[in-house]
Amino acid sequence: MLEELKEIAKYSIAQSDYSFLAFPDNSISLASKAADILNTFLNQNLITSERGAPLATFIEIQLISWLRCLIGYDFNDVEKITCLDEVGASWMPGGNLSNTVAMMVALNNRFPTIAKDGIQSLKEHPVVLFSEDIAHFSTLNAAKYMGLGTKSVYYLKASGNYTTDIESLQVYLANRETGDTPFILVAVAGNCRTTSIDNIEALYDICEKNNIWLHVDATHGGNLLFSDEYKSNFLRGIEKADSITIDPHKGLFVTYPSSYIIFKNPKHLSNVSRKPTSTQQKNYFDLGLITPFLGSRGFESLKLWLMIKSLGKTGIAASLQKRSAMNNIMVEKIKETNLFMFFNSLDFYRSAFVFLPKQVYTLIQEKSKGKFANVLPNIIDKYTELFSEKLYKQGEVILDIFKLNDINNILGLGVRNYSVIGMSIGHLNINLKLIENIMDTININALSLVQDYIKDIRDFELVSDNKKLNDGPASW
Ligand SMILES: *Cc1c(COP(=O)(O)O)cnc(C)c1O
């Protein structure tokens, strides 16, 4: 068995390796790993307090209070919480489900008759608002799962910095059809492609005036709450949002699974409880009542709880700062090579760029006036994909690949989707020496493709292999 397990480990992805730059999910917190091991032996069931998780229930409630405090929501110390109505958040196995729960709670809050009479009984037509270019697929899926259908979604534009476009929201609200009732806007704080962060405050002001629930998908950006500086720079107004998704298993060093859906008004979760009256009952703490979709579940909250205990808020903030500094250095080094073109400017940890050496770019500018200019983007896609694939197969440096709209027309070939490379340094102990090693690998591999790249552009009518890549590995 040991031999078998060794093989399994050998062919598993090491997300915690310094050179794994595809996602920031590196689970390097030892406290979180230790908690995970203990968790499996304790095997508590957080569906219920008595007979399931008599202490774990209150550790999770304490953790939720800490998160509420970091956001700036009203919170109570765990000793003072008297019933489930005051908890106001739930652990979830991932951001997908957290976002889905947010939409479900928003829908039931706005249209309370749905629980009994169903959506078909509504006179008005519920509408979901978000920007297609930046929102995660879970938002569209949630609309489908809720029975609203994709036709109930109105796609807002994304502005040049990959954030939800405020003007397109205003235009929609001024011109919407009678009967259309937008009930939720899903904003993104750290989208999965460029980690750009929406202007939460401006979106909230409009949502509030129009009675629209503002959900902030802070799957990535939520970790910035631990730093007062980052919070005020990036997440201004987040405490006004009606609900927030945070994924500690993404950029907060915690092992999978770990996500939280948190509500400004703690009572909102009770609306979807199996027994709404029990949520007001004093000293009744079966979290299963306010954990939609889930029944029996483990004590995953111990992981983030122990990490916060061990590092404290300031320790975590320092880690975030270090990681951000390393990402800045890495981006500068890649820019210096003149081999890549960036679609976004770095905020905290994710960059998106295409493989486009300067001399190839010059050639493309010439050819872009020609008859076959529409083929050029396919060649850029081809070589960006080839480069990323080459690295992935070697296994020394791993970068992400997915589709992204060139909103700012950086490549000069029109606003369209390209295959782009995604990069985020998740490991905060990476140092300059390791960055140099990574840069060597990137350089050698990129340079080895330049001659073919130039040749393909020169005779692009010969290019037959225009394999289309529609999604990233995580199917964004
Ligand atoms: C990853 C991600 C999700 C989904 O989260 P999971 O934890 O993978 O379920 C949702 N929204 C955004 C912006 C994400 O990056």
Short mmCIF file of C-alpha atoms and ligand atoms in Angstrom, two decimals:
data_model
loop_
_atom_site.label_atom_id
_atom_site.label_comp_id
_atom_site.label_asym_id
_atom_site.label_seq_id
_atom_site.Cartn_x
_atom_site.Cartn_y
_atom_site.Cartn_z
CA MET A 1 0.00 0.00 0.00
CA LEU A 2 2.85 2.34 0.86
CA GLU A 3 4.33 1.84 -2.60
CA GLU A 4 0.95 2.62 -4.16
CA LEU A 5 0.59 5.76 -2.09
CA LYS A 6 4.07 6.90 -3.08
CA GLU A 7 3.09 6.63 -6.72
CA ILE A 8 -0.05 8.65 -6.07
CA ALA A 9 1.97 11.35 -4.34
CA LYS A 10 4.56 11.35 -7.10
CA TYR A 11 2.02 12.14 -9.79
CA SER A 12 0.11 14.73 -7.77
CA ILE A 13 0.44 18.46 -8.41
CA ALA A 14 2.55 20.25 -5.81
CA GLN A 15 0.66 23.50 -5.49
CA SER A 16 2.87 24.47 -2.58
CA ASP A 17 6.01 24.36 -4.71
CA TYR A 18 7.70 27.73 -5.26
CA SER A 19 7.46 27.30 -9.02
CA PHE A 20 3.75 26.58 -9.09
CA LEU A 21 2.48 29.93 -10.34
CA ALA A 22 -0.85 28.87 -11.85
CA PHE A 23 -2.97 29.50 -8.76
CA PRO A 24 -2.28 31.02 -5.37
CA ASP A 25 -3.92 28.07 -3.54
CA ASN A 26 -0.83 26.71 -1.88
CA SER A 27 -2.00 25.66 1.61
CA ILE A 28 1.41 26.42 3.09
CA SER A 29 0.02 27.20 6.54
CA LEU A 30 1.38 24.52 8.83
CA ALA A 31 -1.25 25.41 11.42
CA SER A 32 -3.92 24.69 8.84
CA LYS A 33 -2.35 21.35 7.94
CA ALA A 34 -1.99 20.37 11.60
CA ALA A 35 -5.63 21.29 12.19
CA ASP A 36 -6.61 19.22 9.17
CA ILE A 37 -4.88 16.16 10.60
CA LEU A 38 -6.50 16.61 14.00
CA ASN A 39 -9.84 17.25 12.30
CA THR A 40 -9.79 13.87 10.60
CA PHE A 41 -9.22 12.10 13.93
CA LEU A 42 -11.78 14.17 15.84
CA ASN A 43 -14.34 13.67 13.05
CA GLN A 44 -16.89 16.06 14.54
CA ASN A 45 -20.25 16.56 12.84
CA LEU A 46 -21.16 20.23 12.66
CA ILE A 47 -24.70 19.56 11.58
CA THR A 48 -25.58 19.57 15.25
CA SER A 49 -24.17 20.90 18.47
CA GLU A 50 -25.30 18.28 20.98
CA ARG A 51 -24.12 14.77 20.11
CA GLY A 52 -22.29 16.12 17.04
CA ALA A 53 -19.90 18.95 17.76
CA PRO A 54 -20.34 20.39 21.28
CA LEU A 55 -17.16 22.46 21.21
CA ALA A 56 -16.39 22.65 17.48
CA THR A 57 -19.70 24.47 16.90
CA PHE A 58 -18.49 27.35 19.07
CA ILE A 59 -15.02 27.44 17.55
CA GLU A 60 -16.70 27.90 14.17
CA ILE A 61 -19.00 30.60 15.58
CA GLN A 62 -15.98 32.37 17.06
CA LEU A 63 -14.18 32.22 13.72
CA ILE A 64 -17.24 33.67 12.00
CA SER A 65 -17.29 36.51 14.55
CA TRP A 66 -13.66 37.26 13.74
CA LEU A 67 -14.43 37.35 10.03
CA ARG A 68 -17.40 39.65 10.64
CA CYS A 69 -15.16 41.92 12.70
CA LEU A 70 -12.52 42.03 9.93
CA ILE A 71 -15.16 42.98 7.36
CA GLY A 72 -16.64 45.66 9.56
CA TYR A 73 -20.03 43.94 9.96
CA ASP A 74 -21.77 44.00 13.36
CA PHE A 75 -20.46 41.15 15.44
CA ASN A 76 -20.64 39.70 18.91
CA ASP A 77 -18.06 37.77 20.87
CA VAL A 78 -18.89 34.09 20.88
CA GLU A 79 -19.80 34.16 24.60
CA LYS A 80 -22.49 36.73 23.91
CA ILE A 81 -24.15 34.97 20.98
CA THR A 82 -27.44 33.54 22.20
CA CYS A 83 -29.03 31.90 19.15
CA LEU A 84 -28.48 30.94 15.51
CA ASP A 85 -30.06 34.19 14.29
CA GLU A 86 -26.97 36.00 15.53
CA VAL A 87 -24.36 33.86 13.73
CA GLY A 88 -24.79 35.29 10.23
CA ALA A 89 -22.46 33.13 8.16
CA SER A 90 -21.84 29.60 7.09
CA TRP A 91 -18.87 27.46 6.22
CA MET A 92 -19.07 26.14 2.67
CA PRO A 93 -16.94 23.68 0.71
CA GLY A 94 -16.09 26.32 -1.89
CA GLY A 95 -16.80 29.66 -3.49
CA ASN A 96 -19.16 28.02 -5.98
CA LEU A 97 -21.56 27.03 -3.27
CA SER A 98 -21.03 30.23 -1.27
CA ASN A 99 -22.05 32.30 -4.29
CA THR A 100 -25.03 30.04 -4.92
CA VAL A 101 -26.21 30.38 -1.32
CA ALA A 102 -25.86 34.16 -1.57
CA MET A 103 -28.12 34.23 -4.62
CA MET A 104 -30.63 31.89 -3.01
CA VAL A 105 -30.84 33.98 0.15
CA ALA A 106 -31.11 37.22 -1.84
CA LEU A 107 -33.89 35.76 -4.00
CA ASN A 108 -35.89 34.46 -1.03
CA ASN A 109 -35.37 37.69 0.85
CA ARG A 110 -36.72 39.79 -2.01
CA PHE A 111 -39.53 37.41 -2.97
CA PRO A 112 -40.55 35.70 0.27
CA THR A 113 -43.53 33.95 -1.34
CA ILE A 114 -41.24 31.76 -3.45
CA ALA A 115 -40.66 29.22 -0.67
CA LYS A 116 -44.33 28.23 -0.81
CA ASP A 117 -45.65 29.30 -4.23
CA GLY A 118 -42.56 28.91 -6.40
CA ILE A 119 -40.95 31.31 -8.84
CA GLN A 120 -43.76 30.81 -11.38
CA SER A 121 -46.15 32.62 -9.03
CA LEU A 122 -44.22 35.90 -9.26
CA LYS A 123 -45.77 38.77 -11.20
CA GLU A 124 -42.39 40.39 -11.75
CA HIS A 125 -39.38 38.92 -13.48
CA PRO A 126 -36.32 38.56 -11.20
CA VAL A 127 -33.09 39.69 -12.88
CA VAL A 128 -29.50 38.85 -11.93
CA LEU A 129 -26.81 41.43 -12.75
CA PHE A 130 -23.11 40.82 -13.25
CA SER A 131 -20.34 41.35 -15.76
CA GLU A 132 -19.74 38.33 -17.96
CA ASP A 133 -16.11 39.16 -18.68
CA ILE A 134 -15.07 39.05 -15.05
CA ALA A 135 -17.61 37.09 -13.01
CA HIS A 136 -16.87 33.49 -12.14
CA PHE A 137 -19.00 30.80 -13.82
CA SER A 138 -20.60 29.98 -10.49
CA THR A 139 -22.69 33.15 -10.75
CA LEU A 140 -24.34 32.10 -14.01
CA ASN A 141 -24.70 28.56 -12.71
CA ALA A 142 -26.39 29.81 -9.56
CA ALA A 143 -29.02 31.58 -11.70
CA LYS A 144 -29.59 28.29 -13.53
CA TYR A 145 -29.77 26.21 -10.36
CA MET A 146 -32.21 28.66 -8.75
CA GLY A 147 -34.61 28.00 -11.58
CA LEU A 148 -34.27 31.57 -12.85
CA GLY A 149 -32.71 30.52 -16.13
CA THR A 150 -29.93 32.17 -18.05
CA LYS A 151 -32.50 34.48 -19.63
CA SER A 152 -32.87 36.16 -16.25
CA VAL A 153 -29.28 37.33 -16.38
CA TYR A 154 -28.41 40.78 -17.64
CA TYR A 155 -24.73 41.10 -18.48
CA LEU A 156 -23.10 44.33 -17.44
CA LYS A 157 -19.98 45.49 -19.23
CA ALA A 158 -16.49 45.27 -17.78
CA SER A 159 -14.49 48.47 -17.72
CA GLY A 160 -10.88 48.75 -18.87
CA ASN A 161 -9.37 47.60 -15.61
CA TYR A 162 -11.46 44.39 -15.57
CA THR A 163 -14.05 45.59 -13.10
CA THR A 164 -17.84 45.82 -13.27
CA ASP A 165 -18.66 48.88 -15.35
CA ILE A 166 -20.69 51.35 -13.30
CA GLU A 167 -22.02 53.22 -16.29
CA SER A 168 -23.46 50.10 -17.89
CA LEU A 169 -25.33 49.47 -14.62
CA GLN A 170 -26.81 52.96 -14.74
CA VAL A 171 -27.76 52.57 -18.38
CA TYR A 172 -29.46 49.25 -17.66
CA LEU A 173 -31.42 50.63 -14.72
CA ALA A 174 -32.62 53.62 -16.72
CA ASN A 175 -33.78 51.51 -19.67
CA ARG A 176 -34.94 48.21 -18.22
CA GLU A 177 -38.19 46.69 -19.35
CA THR A 178 -41.22 47.00 -17.11
CA GLY A 179 -41.59 43.96 -14.90
CA ASP A 180 -37.85 43.29 -14.86
CA THR A 181 -36.83 43.36 -11.21
CA PRO A 182 -33.09 43.23 -10.65
CA PHE A 183 -32.75 41.70 -7.18
CA ILE A 184 -29.01 40.95 -6.98
CA LEU A 185 -25.80 42.36 -8.37
CA VAL A 186 -22.75 40.14 -8.06
CA ALA A 187 -19.63 42.26 -7.79
CA VAL A 188 -16.17 40.73 -7.77
CA ALA A 189 -13.35 41.61 -5.41
CA GLY A 190 -10.43 39.84 -7.05
CA ASN A 191 -11.73 38.13 -10.17
CA CYS A 192 -10.27 34.77 -11.08
CA ARG A 193 -8.46 36.10 -14.17
CA THR A 194 -6.78 39.34 -13.13
CA THR A 195 -7.81 39.68 -9.43
CA SER A 196 -9.08 43.18 -10.23
CA ILE A 197 -11.38 44.61 -7.61
CA ASP A 198 -14.72 46.29 -8.26
CA ASN A 199 -15.57 49.72 -6.90
CA ILE A 200 -17.73 48.27 -4.15
CA GLU A 201 -18.72 51.61 -2.67
CA ALA A 202 -20.02 53.03 -5.97
CA LEU A 203 -21.89 49.82 -6.79
CA TYR A 204 -23.42 49.76 -3.32
CA ASP A 205 -24.76 53.31 -3.62
CA ILE A 206 -26.60 52.43 -6.82
CA CYS A 207 -27.80 49.08 -5.49
CA GLU A 208 -29.13 50.63 -2.32
CA LYS A 209 -31.15 53.25 -4.22
CA ASN A 210 -32.65 50.55 -6.42
CA ASN A 211 -33.32 47.94 -3.74
CA ILE A 212 -30.77 45.53 -5.22
CA TRP A 213 -28.86 43.08 -3.04
CA LEU A 214 -25.10 43.56 -3.43
CA HIS A 215 -23.13 40.33 -3.20
CA VAL A 216 -19.36 40.65 -3.27
CA ASP A 217 -17.53 37.58 -4.54
CA ALA A 218 -14.32 38.14 -2.56
CA THR A 219 -13.12 34.58 -3.05
CA HIS A 220 -9.65 35.96 -3.75
CA GLY A 221 -9.82 39.50 -2.38
CA GLY A 222 -11.18 38.44 1.01
CA ASN A 223 -7.71 37.67 2.28
CA LEU A 224 -6.88 41.39 2.05
CA LEU A 225 -9.21 41.96 5.01
CA PHE A 226 -6.37 40.90 7.29
CA SER A 227 -4.35 43.99 6.38
CA ASP A 228 -5.82 47.36 7.36
CA GLU A 229 -3.78 49.01 4.62
CA TYR A 230 -4.97 46.64 1.87
CA LYS A 231 -8.50 46.76 3.17
CA SER A 232 -8.68 50.53 2.87
CA ASN A 233 -6.83 50.56 -0.46
CA PHE A 234 -8.74 47.79 -2.19
CA LEU A 235 -11.94 46.92 -0.32
CA ARG A 236 -13.39 50.29 0.58
CA GLY A 237 -17.07 49.95 1.43
CA ILE A 238 -17.06 46.15 1.67
CA GLU A 239 -18.86 46.37 5.02
CA LYS A 240 -21.87 47.76 3.16
CA ALA A 241 -22.30 44.68 0.94
CA ASP A 242 -25.27 42.48 1.81
CA SER A 243 -23.23 39.29 1.51
CA ILE A 244 -19.61 38.32 0.92
CA THR A 245 -17.86 35.14 -0.21
CA ILE A 246 -14.38 34.47 1.16
CA ASP A 247 -12.25 31.45 0.19
CA PRO A 248 -9.39 30.85 2.62
CA HIS A 249 -8.38 27.84 0.49
CA LYS A 250 -7.48 30.22 -2.35
CA GLY A 251 -5.13 32.98 -1.22
CA LEU A 252 -5.08 32.43 2.51
CA PHE A 253 -2.72 29.46 2.82
CA VAL A 254 -5.40 27.03 4.12
CA THR A 255 -5.96 23.48 2.79
CA TYR A 256 -9.11 22.62 0.83
CA PRO A 257 -11.97 22.89 1.49
CA SER A 258 -12.52 26.26 3.15
CA SER A 259 -15.01 28.92 2.10
CA TYR A 260 -17.41 31.19 3.97
CA ILE A 261 -20.59 32.98 2.98
CA ILE A 262 -21.19 35.90 5.32
CA PHE A 263 -24.29 38.11 5.60
CA LYS A 264 -24.49 41.71 6.75
CA ASN A 265 -27.84 41.02 8.39
CA PRO A 266 -27.30 37.78 10.30
CA LYS A 267 -31.03 36.98 10.25
CA HIS A 268 -31.07 36.59 6.46
CA LEU A 269 -29.65 33.08 6.67
CA SER A 270 -32.50 32.07 8.95
CA ASN A 271 -35.01 32.75 6.18
CA VAL A 272 -33.81 29.63 4.42
CA SER A 273 -33.63 27.53 7.56
CA ARG A 274 -35.56 24.28 7.75
CA LYS A 275 -37.02 25.45 11.09
CA PRO A 276 -37.04 29.28 11.13
CA THR A 277 -38.44 29.48 14.67
CA SER A 278 -35.59 27.40 16.09
CA THR A 279 -33.06 29.96 14.89
CA GLN A 280 -34.39 32.39 17.53
CA GLN A 281 -34.46 29.79 20.28
CA LYS A 282 -31.97 30.65 23.03
CA ASN A 283 -29.03 28.28 23.38
CA TYR A 284 -29.95 26.24 20.33
CA PHE A 285 -26.92 26.00 18.08
CA ASP A 286 -27.37 23.32 15.43
CA LEU A 287 -25.43 24.96 12.61
CA GLY A 288 -26.98 22.49 10.16
CA LEU A 289 -30.09 24.68 10.23
CA ILE A 290 -28.27 27.62 8.70
CA THR A 291 -25.87 25.72 6.44
CA PRO A 292 -27.94 25.41 3.25
CA PHE A 293 -27.48 22.35 1.00
CA LEU A 294 -25.25 20.56 3.51
CA GLY A 295 -26.05 18.03 6.20
CA SER A 296 -23.27 16.17 7.97
CA ARG A 297 -19.97 17.95 7.63
CA GLY A 298 -16.62 18.12 9.37
CA PHE A 299 -14.72 20.60 11.47
CA GLU A 300 -12.94 22.35 8.59
CA SER A 301 -13.16 25.67 10.40
CA LEU A 302 -10.45 24.51 12.78
CA LYS A 303 -7.92 25.11 9.97
CA LEU A 304 -8.45 28.84 9.53
CA TRP A 305 -9.14 29.28 13.23
CA LEU A 306 -5.77 27.75 14.17
CA MET A 307 -3.94 29.71 11.50
CA ILE A 308 -5.34 32.98 12.84
CA LYS A 309 -4.46 31.87 16.38
CA SER A 310 -0.90 31.08 15.37
CA LEU A 311 -0.10 34.11 13.17
CA GLY A 312 -2.56 36.71 14.41
CA LYS A 313 -3.97 39.40 12.17
CA THR A 314 -0.64 41.22 11.96
CA GLY A 315 1.26 38.05 11.10
CA ILE A 316 -1.14 37.32 8.26
CA ALA A 317 -0.99 40.94 7.07
CA ALA A 318 2.81 40.73 6.94
CA SER A 319 2.57 37.54 4.88
CA LEU A 320 0.24 39.21 2.41
CA GLN A 321 2.59 42.13 2.06
CA LYS A 322 5.55 39.87 1.40
CA ARG A 323 3.65 37.90 -1.20
CA SER A 324 2.54 41.07 -2.94
CA ALA A 325 6.11 42.40 -3.05
CA MET A 326 7.32 39.15 -4.63
CA ASN A 327 4.57 39.31 -7.24
CA ASN A 328 5.65 42.85 -8.11
CA ILE A 329 9.24 41.76 -8.58
CA MET A 330 8.20 38.80 -10.70
CA VAL A 331 6.02 40.93 -12.97
CA GLU A 332 8.83 43.46 -13.47
CA LYS A 333 11.26 40.68 -14.38
CA ILE A 334 8.86 39.24 -16.94
CA LYS A 335 8.23 42.68 -18.45
CA GLU A 336 11.98 43.24 -18.77
CA THR A 337 12.29 40.25 -21.11
CA ASN A 338 10.21 42.01 -23.79
CA LEU A 339 8.76 38.61 -24.60
CA PHE A 340 5.27 39.06 -23.17
CA MET A 341 2.47 41.62 -23.24
CA PHE A 342 0.32 42.21 -20.17
CA PHE A 343 -3.46 42.74 -20.25
CA ASN A 344 -3.80 44.06 -16.70
CA SER A 345 -1.77 46.04 -14.24
CA LEU A 346 -1.01 44.06 -11.10
CA ASP A 347 -3.05 44.80 -7.99
CA PHE A 348 -2.27 42.16 -5.44
CA TYR A 349 -1.35 38.82 -6.97
CA ARG A 350 -2.53 37.93 -10.43
CA SER A 351 -1.36 38.96 -13.87
CA ALA A 352 -2.60 37.99 -17.30
CA PHE A 353 -0.36 38.20 -20.35
CA VAL A 354 0.24 36.74 -23.78
CA PHE A 355 3.46 35.43 -25.24
CA LEU A 356 4.30 38.11 -27.80
CA PRO A 357 7.99 39.00 -28.22
CA LYS A 358 8.69 42.57 -29.26
CA GLN A 359 9.93 41.66 -32.73
CA VAL A 360 6.84 39.50 -33.33
CA TYR A 361 4.65 42.37 -32.19
CA THR A 362 6.30 44.70 -34.72
CA LEU A 363 5.73 42.16 -37.46
CA ILE A 364 2.10 41.81 -36.41
CA GLN A 365 1.61 45.55 -36.66
CA GLU A 366 2.74 45.39 -40.30
CA LYS A 367 0.59 42.38 -41.13
CA SER A 368 -2.45 43.74 -39.32
CA LYS A 369 -3.27 45.91 -42.30
CA GLY A 370 -3.17 42.94 -44.65
CA LYS A 371 -5.81 40.65 -46.03
CA PHE A 372 -5.41 37.87 -43.47
CA ALA A 373 -5.23 40.08 -40.37
CA ASN A 374 -8.01 38.11 -38.73
CA VAL A 375 -5.74 35.06 -38.53
CA LEU A 376 -3.13 36.88 -36.42
CA PRO A 377 -4.93 36.46 -33.07
CA ASN A 378 -5.04 32.70 -33.69
CA ILE A 379 -1.28 32.62 -34.08
CA ILE A 380 -0.79 34.57 -30.88
CA ASP A 381 -3.14 32.09 -29.17
CA LYS A 382 -1.23 29.19 -30.64
CA TYR A 383 2.15 30.33 -29.33
CA THR A 384 0.85 31.44 -25.95
CA GLU A 385 -0.71 28.00 -25.54
CA LEU A 386 2.41 26.23 -26.84
CA PHE A 387 4.60 28.10 -24.40
CA SER A 388 2.38 27.41 -21.42
CA GLU A 389 1.97 23.75 -22.40
CA LYS A 390 5.72 23.30 -22.86
CA LEU A 391 6.36 24.57 -19.35
CA TYR A 392 3.56 22.48 -17.90
CA LYS A 393 4.85 19.26 -19.47
CA GLN A 394 8.39 19.92 -18.22
CA GLY A 395 6.93 20.45 -14.78
CA GLU A 396 9.49 22.97 -13.58
CA VAL A 397 7.40 26.13 -13.74
CA ILE A 398 3.63 25.94 -13.95
CA LEU A 399 1.56 28.82 -15.29
CA ASP A 400 -2.17 28.98 -15.88
CA ILE A 401 -3.87 29.39 -19.26
CA PHE A 402 -7.39 30.64 -20.00
CA LYS A 403 -9.38 33.00 -22.22
CA LEU A 404 -9.48 36.75 -21.54
CA ASN A 405 -10.98 39.64 -23.44
CA ASP A 406 -8.46 42.27 -24.57
CA ILE A 407 -10.80 45.01 -23.36
CA ASN A 408 -8.20 47.76 -23.84
CA ASN A 409 -7.10 46.55 -27.27
CA ILE A 410 -3.53 46.24 -25.98
CA LEU A 411 -2.55 44.05 -28.93
CA GLY A 412 -4.11 46.43 -31.44
CA LEU A 413 -6.13 43.73 -33.18
CA GLY A 414 -9.52 44.67 -31.78
CA VAL A 415 -11.41 43.77 -28.62
CA ARG A 416 -11.58 39.98 -28.62
CA ASN A 417 -10.76 36.95 -26.51
CA TYR A 418 -7.23 35.60 -26.39
CA SER A 419 -5.60 32.66 -24.72
CA VAL A 420 -3.69 34.29 -21.90
CA ILE A 421 -1.27 33.09 -19.31
CA GLY A 422 -2.27 33.62 -15.70
CA MET A 423 0.39 33.98 -13.06
CA SER A 424 0.21 34.40 -9.31
CA ILE A 425 2.91 33.77 -6.79
CA GLY A 426 1.15 32.21 -3.86
CA HIS A 427 4.20 31.19 -1.84
CA LEU A 428 5.34 33.97 0.43
CA ASN A 429 8.75 32.44 1.15
CA ILE A 430 9.87 32.65 -2.44
CA ASN A 431 13.10 34.67 -2.72
CA LEU A 432 15.07 36.46 -5.40
CA LYS A 433 17.25 33.45 -6.16
CA LEU A 434 14.20 31.27 -6.81
CA ILE A 435 12.67 34.00 -8.93
CA GLU A 436 15.88 34.10 -11.01
CA ASN A 437 15.67 30.33 -11.55
CA ILE A 438 12.05 30.62 -12.65
CA MET A 439 12.98 33.45 -15.00
CA ASP A 440 15.73 31.32 -16.58
CA THR A 441 13.23 28.57 -17.35
CA ILE A 442 10.72 31.07 -18.74
CA ASN A 443 13.35 32.73 -20.92
CA ILE A 444 14.85 29.56 -22.35
CA ASN A 445 11.46 28.14 -23.27
CA ALA A 446 10.08 31.36 -24.70
CA LEU A 447 13.20 32.03 -26.79
CA SER A 448 13.14 28.50 -28.21
CA LEU A 449 9.78 29.30 -29.86
CA VAL A 450 10.55 32.74 -31.29
CA GLN A 451 11.92 31.62 -34.67
CA ASP A 452 8.90 29.42 -35.42
CA TYR A 453 6.61 32.19 -34.22
CA ILE A 454 8.13 34.66 -36.69
CA LYS A 455 7.98 32.11 -39.47
CA ASP A 456 4.30 31.42 -38.78
CA ILE A 457 3.47 35.10 -38.92
CA ARG A 458 5.37 35.49 -42.17
CA ASP A 459 3.56 32.57 -43.85
CA PHE A 460 0.42 32.44 -41.83
CA GLU A 461 -1.69 31.02 -44.57
CA LEU A 462 0.22 27.78 -43.90
CA VAL A 463 -0.98 27.61 -40.32
CA SER A 464 -3.47 24.83 -40.01
CA ASP A 465 -3.33 24.02 -36.34
CA ASN A 466 -5.67 26.61 -34.87
CA LYS A 467 -6.81 24.49 -32.00
CA LYS A 468 -9.37 26.46 -30.03
CA LEU A 469 -9.07 26.75 -26.29
CA ASN A 470 -12.33 27.78 -24.79
CA ASP A 471 -11.68 27.48 -21.10
CA GLY A 472 -8.93 27.46 -18.54
CA PRO A 473 -8.13 24.23 -16.70
CA ALA A 474 -10.64 25.17 -14.01
CA SER A 475 -13.09 25.80 -16.87
CA TRP A 476 -13.49 29.54 -16.46
C1 LIG B 1 -12.39 30.26 -7.54
C2 LIG B 1 -13.48 31.25 -7.61
C3 LIG B 1 -14.79 30.87 -7.31
C4 LIG B 1 -15.17 29.46 -6.99
O1 LIG B 1 -14.60 29.04 -5.81
P1 LIG B 1 -14.30 27.51 -5.48
O2 LIG B 1 -13.75 27.59 -4.12
O3 LIG B 1 -13.37 27.01 -6.53
O4 LIG B 1 -15.62 26.80 -5.52
C5 LIG B 1 -15.76 31.85 -7.33
N1 LIG B 1 -15.45 33.12 -7.64
C6 LIG B 1 -14.20 33.51 -7.96
C7 LIG B 1 -13.94 34.95 -8.29
C8 LIG B 1 -13.17 32.59 -7.95
O5 LIG B 1 -11.92 32.97 -8.25
#
